[in-house]
């Protein structure tokens, strides 16, 4: 406040002050300089803390989604690249292993349903019995996967830890049964010498990999939960 009053008094100098020259201001002492620097440093630190607190107390409504969690889950499967490529396009902001498992089952069931439709579209030749078998087998596979999804949803509604030993065992059994349906279809086509288009072949590969991915995730769920928590 002294410096401010000094500047304000420059246009109002009294006669007495004109006659007696004002003494020159003394240079600030070393202690004063150190105190000033300390205060400035303290204010700077407080400003940084305030800004940091603001970031954490008012987070963005759309935080960036990290892919590390998904890659960590996919790493336990036999097809980590397929797992990441397929699931990353459908993944929401829930990146815990349970959510990724559910997503993998939904995606697998959807792709199985699509494959079953593809087989029905070429099931117009009575002599190609293997194609008709595949229609039934993949319909059954879809039912098995949907049963897994329904079991998880039922248990989640009860609250608490839904990943019990019994639920995990049931889900593994249903996924394994669905995978067996896919293998039976492939074996039947090969034995009968039935030729299907490249697109259907690609669908079959993706479906079989996705079912394998779901099975691997639920099998390693206990380890994944320990890793994430």
mmCIF file of C-alpha atoms in Angstrom:
data_model
loop_
_atom_site.group_PDB
_atom_site.id
_atom_site.type_symbol
_atom_site.label_atom_id
_atom_site.label_comp_id
_atom_site.label_asym_id
_atom_site.label_seq_id
_atom_site.Cartn_x
_atom_site.Cartn_y
_atom_site.Cartn_z
ATOM 1 C CA UNK A 1 0.000 0.000 0.000
ATOM 2 C CA UNK A 2 2.968 2.342 0.616
ATOM 3 C CA UNK A 3 4.093 2.166 -3.014
ATOM 4 C CA UNK A 4 0.544 2.885 -4.198
ATOM 5 C CA UNK A 5 0.284 5.981 -1.965
ATOM 6 C CA UNK A 6 3.676 7.165 -3.184
ATOM 7 C CA UNK A 7 2.568 7.049 -6.820
ATOM 8 C CA UNK A 8 -0.712 8.808 -6.002
ATOM 9 C CA UNK A 9 1.168 11.672 -4.262
ATOM 10 C CA UNK A 10 3.308 12.590 -7.257
ATOM 11 C CA UNK A 11 0.856 15.269 -8.484
ATOM 12 C CA UNK A 12 0.211 16.722 -5.058
ATOM 13 C CA UNK A 13 3.602 17.789 -3.699
ATOM 14 C CA UNK A 14 3.531 20.288 -0.800
ATOM 15 C CA UNK A 15 5.768 23.372 -0.574
ATOM 16 C CA UNK A 16 7.600 21.841 2.355
ATOM 17 C CA UNK A 17 8.419 18.788 0.347
ATOM 18 C CA UNK A 18 9.691 21.017 -2.478
ATOM 19 C CA UNK A 19 12.126 22.668 -0.084
ATOM 20 C CA UNK A 20 13.384 19.475 1.618
ATOM 21 C CA UNK A 21 14.440 16.779 -0.833
ATOM 22 C CA UNK A 22 13.020 13.376 -0.100
ATOM 23 C CA UNK A 23 15.555 10.740 0.834
ATOM 24 C CA UNK A 24 16.284 8.093 -1.760
ATOM 25 C CA UNK A 25 14.419 4.817 -1.138
ATOM 26 C CA UNK A 26 16.546 2.133 0.411
ATOM 27 C CA UNK A 27 17.078 -0.985 -1.679
ATOM 28 C CA UNK A 28 15.127 -3.986 -0.408
ATOM 29 C CA UNK A 29 17.011 -6.157 2.016
ATOM 30 C CA UNK A 30 17.980 -9.773 1.271
ATOM 31 C CA UNK A 31 15.358 -11.016 3.716
ATOM 32 C CA UNK A 32 12.694 -9.009 1.933
ATOM 33 C CA UNK A 33 13.673 -10.491 -1.454
ATOM 34 C CA UNK A 34 13.633 -14.018 -0.086
ATOM 35 C CA UNK A 35 10.224 -13.438 1.497
ATOM 36 C CA UNK A 36 8.843 -12.020 -1.759
ATOM 37 C CA UNK A 37 10.132 -14.977 -3.818
ATOM 38 C CA UNK A 38 8.687 -17.410 -1.266
ATOM 39 C CA UNK A 39 5.267 -15.771 -1.441
ATOM 40 C CA UNK A 40 5.265 -15.836 -5.258
ATOM 41 C CA UNK A 41 6.287 -19.509 -5.250
ATOM 42 C CA UNK A 42 3.561 -20.340 -2.743
ATOM 43 C CA UNK A 43 0.934 -18.565 -4.818
ATOM 44 C CA UNK A 44 2.064 -20.434 -7.931
ATOM 45 C CA UNK A 45 1.781 -23.771 -6.154
ATOM 46 C CA UNK A 46 -1.670 -22.918 -4.835
ATOM 47 C CA UNK A 47 -2.784 -21.959 -8.345
ATOM 48 C CA UNK A 48 -1.607 -25.298 -9.752
ATOM 49 C CA UNK A 49 -3.340 -27.184 -6.947
ATOM 50 C CA UNK A 50 -6.566 -25.279 -7.575
ATOM 51 C CA UNK A 51 -6.473 -26.034 -11.283
ATOM 52 C CA UNK A 52 -5.720 -29.712 -10.643
ATOM 53 C CA UNK A 53 -8.552 -29.961 -8.138
ATOM 54 C CA UNK A 54 -10.870 -28.407 -10.688
ATOM 55 C CA UNK A 55 -9.967 -31.082 -13.215
ATOM 56 C CA UNK A 56 -10.796 -33.893 -10.808
ATOM 57 C CA UNK A 57 -13.895 -32.379 -9.232
ATOM 58 C CA UNK A 58 -15.351 -31.411 -12.617
ATOM 59 C CA UNK A 59 -14.426 -34.256 -14.977
ATOM 60 C CA UNK A 60 -15.264 -34.196 -18.650
ATOM 61 C CA UNK A 61 -18.595 -35.691 -19.616
ATOM 62 C CA UNK A 62 -16.852 -37.662 -22.372
ATOM 63 C CA UNK A 63 -13.588 -39.030 -20.967
ATOM 64 C CA UNK A 64 -11.375 -40.815 -23.499
ATOM 65 C CA UNK A 65 -11.824 -44.571 -23.644
ATOM 66 C CA UNK A 66 -8.566 -46.431 -23.089
ATOM 67 C CA UNK A 67 -7.983 -49.589 -25.115
ATOM 68 C CA UNK A 68 -5.551 -51.030 -22.558
ATOM 69 C CA UNK A 69 -8.295 -52.765 -20.585
ATOM 70 C CA UNK A 70 -9.727 -54.439 -23.665
ATOM 71 C CA UNK A 71 -6.280 -55.547 -24.836
ATOM 72 C CA UNK A 72 -5.565 -56.988 -21.391
ATOM 73 C CA UNK A 73 -8.738 -59.085 -21.540
ATOM 74 C CA UNK A 74 -8.190 -60.130 -25.151
ATOM 75 C CA UNK A 75 -4.654 -61.246 -24.287
ATOM 76 C CA UNK A 76 -6.020 -64.314 -22.453
ATOM 77 C CA UNK A 77 -7.694 -65.597 -25.635
ATOM 78 C CA UNK A 78 -6.310 -67.554 -28.567
ATOM 79 C CA UNK A 79 -7.352 -64.797 -30.959
ATOM 80 C CA UNK A 80 -6.358 -61.475 -29.322
ATOM 81 C CA UNK A 81 -6.421 -59.483 -32.566
ATOM 82 C CA UNK A 82 -9.868 -60.716 -33.586
ATOM 83 C CA UNK A 83 -11.056 -60.068 -30.040
ATOM 84 C CA UNK A 84 -9.822 -56.484 -30.039
ATOM 85 C CA UNK A 85 -10.868 -55.631 -33.604
ATOM 86 C CA UNK A 86 -14.406 -56.982 -33.244
ATOM 87 C CA UNK A 87 -15.154 -55.799 -29.707
ATOM 88 C CA UNK A 88 -13.525 -52.366 -29.854
ATOM 89 C CA UNK A 89 -16.058 -51.177 -32.416
ATOM 90 C CA UNK A 90 -18.953 -52.094 -30.110
ATOM 91 C CA UNK A 91 -17.476 -51.375 -26.700
ATOM 92 C CA UNK A 92 -18.995 -48.636 -24.543
ATOM 93 C CA UNK A 93 -17.235 -46.966 -21.625
ATOM 94 C CA UNK A 94 -17.531 -49.980 -19.338
ATOM 95 C CA UNK A 95 -14.163 -51.650 -19.639
ATOM 96 C CA UNK A 96 -14.329 -54.167 -16.786
ATOM 97 C CA UNK A 97 -13.921 -57.897 -17.585
ATOM 98 C CA UNK A 98 -17.565 -58.707 -16.808
ATOM 99 C CA UNK A 99 -18.840 -56.132 -19.316
ATOM 100 C CA UNK A 100 -16.379 -57.322 -21.950
ATOM 101 C CA UNK A 101 -17.527 -60.921 -21.404
ATOM 102 C CA UNK A 102 -21.165 -59.948 -21.864
ATOM 103 C CA UNK A 103 -20.302 -57.967 -24.977
ATOM 104 C CA UNK A 104 -18.371 -60.883 -26.462
ATOM 105 C CA UNK A 105 -21.364 -63.173 -25.913
ATOM 106 C CA UNK A 106 -23.774 -60.711 -27.518
ATOM 107 C CA UNK A 107 -21.481 -60.258 -30.507
ATOM 108 C CA UNK A 108 -20.959 -64.017 -30.853
ATOM 109 C CA UNK A 109 -24.710 -64.686 -30.702
ATOM 110 C CA UNK A 110 -25.395 -61.999 -33.301
ATOM 111 C CA UNK A 111 -22.780 -63.391 -35.681
ATOM 112 C CA UNK A 112 -24.068 -66.943 -35.188
ATOM 113 C CA UNK A 113 -27.576 -65.738 -36.053
ATOM 114 C CA UNK A 114 -26.254 -64.049 -39.194
ATOM 115 C CA UNK A 115 -24.391 -67.205 -40.200
ATOM 116 C CA UNK A 116 -27.502 -69.305 -39.720
ATOM 117 C CA UNK A 117 -29.352 -66.948 -42.082
ATOM 118 C CA UNK A 118 -26.543 -67.307 -44.622
ATOM 119 C CA UNK A 119 -26.878 -71.083 -44.548
ATOM 120 C CA UNK A 120 -30.647 -70.874 -44.914
ATOM 121 C CA UNK A 121 -30.142 -68.746 -48.025
ATOM 122 C CA UNK A 122 -28.309 -71.619 -49.759
ATOM 123 C CA UNK A 123 -30.411 -74.408 -48.289
ATOM 124 C CA UNK A 124 -32.396 -74.930 -51.461
ATOM 125 C CA UNK A 125 -30.780 -78.119 -52.716
ATOM 126 C CA UNK A 126 -32.148 -81.333 -51.177
ATOM 127 C CA UNK A 127 -28.962 -83.212 -52.035
ATOM 128 C CA UNK A 128 -26.900 -80.901 -49.848
ATOM 129 C CA UNK A 129 -28.020 -82.332 -46.524
ATOM 130 C CA UNK A 130 -24.966 -80.922 -44.748
ATOM 131 C CA UNK A 131 -26.208 -77.377 -45.372
ATOM 132 C CA UNK A 132 -29.555 -78.154 -43.756
ATOM 133 C CA UNK A 133 -27.712 -79.656 -40.803
ATOM 134 C CA UNK A 134 -25.663 -76.484 -40.436
ATOM 135 C CA UNK A 135 -28.837 -74.390 -40.350
ATOM 136 C CA UNK A 136 -30.086 -76.442 -37.404
ATOM 137 C CA UNK A 137 -26.692 -76.592 -35.703
ATOM 138 C CA UNK A 138 -26.114 -72.850 -35.764
ATOM 139 C CA UNK A 139 -29.676 -72.211 -34.639
ATOM 140 C CA UNK A 140 -28.926 -74.429 -31.665
ATOM 141 C CA UNK A 141 -25.594 -72.627 -31.106
ATOM 142 C CA UNK A 142 -27.409 -69.297 -31.012
ATOM 143 C CA UNK A 143 -29.822 -70.705 -28.443
ATOM 144 C CA UNK A 144 -26.925 -71.876 -26.263
ATOM 145 C CA UNK A 145 -25.250 -68.463 -26.346
ATOM 146 C CA UNK A 146 -28.509 -66.666 -25.600
ATOM 147 C CA UNK A 147 -29.017 -68.984 -22.639
ATOM 148 C CA UNK A 148 -25.601 -67.901 -21.340
ATOM 149 C CA UNK A 149 -26.550 -64.242 -21.690
ATOM 150 C CA UNK A 150 -29.920 -64.820 -19.970
ATOM 151 C CA UNK A 151 -28.271 -66.650 -17.083
ATOM 152 C CA UNK A 152 -25.861 -63.761 -16.490
ATOM 153 C CA UNK A 153 -28.653 -61.182 -16.677
ATOM 154 C CA UNK A 154 -30.801 -63.140 -14.208
ATOM 155 C CA UNK A 155 -27.966 -63.398 -11.724
ATOM 156 C CA UNK A 156 -27.060 -59.721 -12.074
ATOM 157 C CA UNK A 157 -30.616 -58.699 -11.167
ATOM 158 C CA UNK A 158 -30.240 -60.525 -7.861
ATOM 159 C CA UNK A 159 -27.386 -58.194 -6.949
ATOM 160 C CA UNK A 160 -24.057 -59.018 -5.375
ATOM 161 C CA UNK A 161 -21.426 -61.192 -6.977
ATOM 162 C CA UNK A 162 -23.122 -62.885 -9.912
ATOM 163 C CA UNK A 163 -19.969 -64.649 -11.100
ATOM 164 C CA UNK A 164 -20.456 -67.642 -8.854
ATOM 165 C CA UNK A 165 -18.884 -71.003 -9.517
ATOM 166 C CA UNK A 166 -22.207 -72.425 -10.700
ATOM 167 C CA UNK A 167 -22.924 -69.557 -13.109
ATOM 168 C CA UNK A 168 -19.425 -69.681 -14.576
ATOM 169 C CA UNK A 169 -19.743 -73.447 -14.970
ATOM 170 C CA UNK A 170 -23.097 -73.118 -16.743
ATOM 171 C CA UNK A 171 -21.840 -70.411 -19.099
ATOM 172 C CA UNK A 172 -18.762 -72.443 -19.991
ATOM 173 C CA UNK A 173 -20.958 -75.479 -20.693
ATOM 174 C CA UNK A 174 -23.296 -73.545 -22.998
ATOM 175 C CA UNK A 175 -20.465 -71.893 -24.915
ATOM 176 C CA UNK A 176 -18.703 -75.233 -25.315
ATOM 177 C CA UNK A 177 -21.921 -76.767 -26.651
ATOM 178 C CA UNK A 178 -22.262 -73.908 -29.161
ATOM 179 C CA UNK A 179 -18.672 -74.435 -30.283
ATOM 180 C CA UNK A 180 -19.371 -78.148 -30.736
ATOM 181 C CA UNK A 181 -22.303 -77.257 -33.018
ATOM 182 C CA UNK A 182 -19.949 -75.182 -35.161
ATOM 183 C CA UNK A 183 -17.371 -77.952 -35.343
ATOM 184 C CA UNK A 184 -20.051 -80.487 -36.261
ATOM 185 C CA UNK A 185 -21.203 -78.240 -39.101
ATOM 186 C CA UNK A 186 -17.660 -77.916 -40.445
ATOM 187 C CA UNK A 187 -17.050 -81.654 -40.219
ATOM 188 C CA UNK A 188 -20.328 -82.408 -41.987
ATOM 189 C CA UNK A 189 -19.538 -80.056 -44.865
ATOM 190 C CA UNK A 190 -16.111 -81.618 -45.265
ATOM 191 C CA UNK A 191 -17.371 -85.196 -45.134
ATOM 192 C CA UNK A 192 -20.110 -84.495 -47.673
ATOM 193 C CA UNK A 193 -17.766 -82.545 -49.927
ATOM 194 C CA UNK A 194 -20.152 -79.600 -49.794
ATOM 195 C CA UNK A 195 -18.714 -76.375 -51.151
ATOM 196 C CA UNK A 196 -19.865 -73.079 -49.661
ATOM 197 C CA UNK A 197 -18.938 -69.564 -50.719
ATOM 198 C CA UNK A 198 -15.929 -67.676 -49.380
ATOM 199 C CA UNK A 199 -18.123 -65.228 -47.498
ATOM 200 C CA UNK A 200 -19.770 -68.036 -45.544
ATOM 201 C CA UNK A 201 -16.356 -69.552 -44.861
ATOM 202 C CA UNK A 202 -15.176 -66.220 -43.449
ATOM 203 C CA UNK A 203 -18.306 -65.983 -41.306
ATOM 204 C CA UNK A 204 -17.687 -69.460 -39.950
ATOM 205 C CA UNK A 205 -14.103 -68.607 -39.005
ATOM 206 C CA UNK A 206 -15.154 -65.405 -37.230
ATOM 207 C CA UNK A 207 -18.021 -67.145 -35.409
ATOM 208 C CA UNK A 208 -15.817 -69.973 -34.183
ATOM 209 C CA UNK A 209 -13.161 -67.508 -33.025
ATOM 210 C CA UNK A 210 -15.681 -65.325 -31.197
ATOM 211 C CA UNK A 211 -17.133 -68.301 -29.337
ATOM 212 C CA UNK A 212 -13.598 -69.357 -28.395
ATOM 213 C CA UNK A 213 -12.906 -65.809 -27.183
ATOM 214 C CA UNK A 214 -15.993 -65.805 -24.938
ATOM 215 C CA UNK A 215 -15.034 -69.173 -23.496
ATOM 216 C CA UNK A 216 -11.486 -68.013 -22.757
ATOM 217 C CA UNK A 217 -12.683 -64.824 -21.029
ATOM 218 C CA UNK A 218 -15.137 -66.612 -18.737
ATOM 219 C CA UNK A 219 -12.555 -69.319 -17.996
ATOM 220 C CA UNK A 220 -9.945 -66.738 -16.962
ATOM 221 C CA UNK A 221 -12.436 -64.392 -15.282
ATOM 222 C CA UNK A 222 -11.083 -64.929 -11.765
ATOM 223 C CA UNK A 223 -7.544 -63.998 -12.837
ATOM 224 C CA UNK A 224 -8.808 -61.026 -14.819
ATOM 225 C CA UNK A 225 -10.754 -59.657 -11.863
ATOM 226 C CA UNK A 226 -7.657 -59.944 -9.667
ATOM 227 C CA UNK A 227 -5.626 -58.130 -12.294
ATOM 228 C CA UNK A 228 -8.142 -55.312 -12.658
ATOM 229 C CA UNK A 229 -8.755 -54.874 -8.937
#
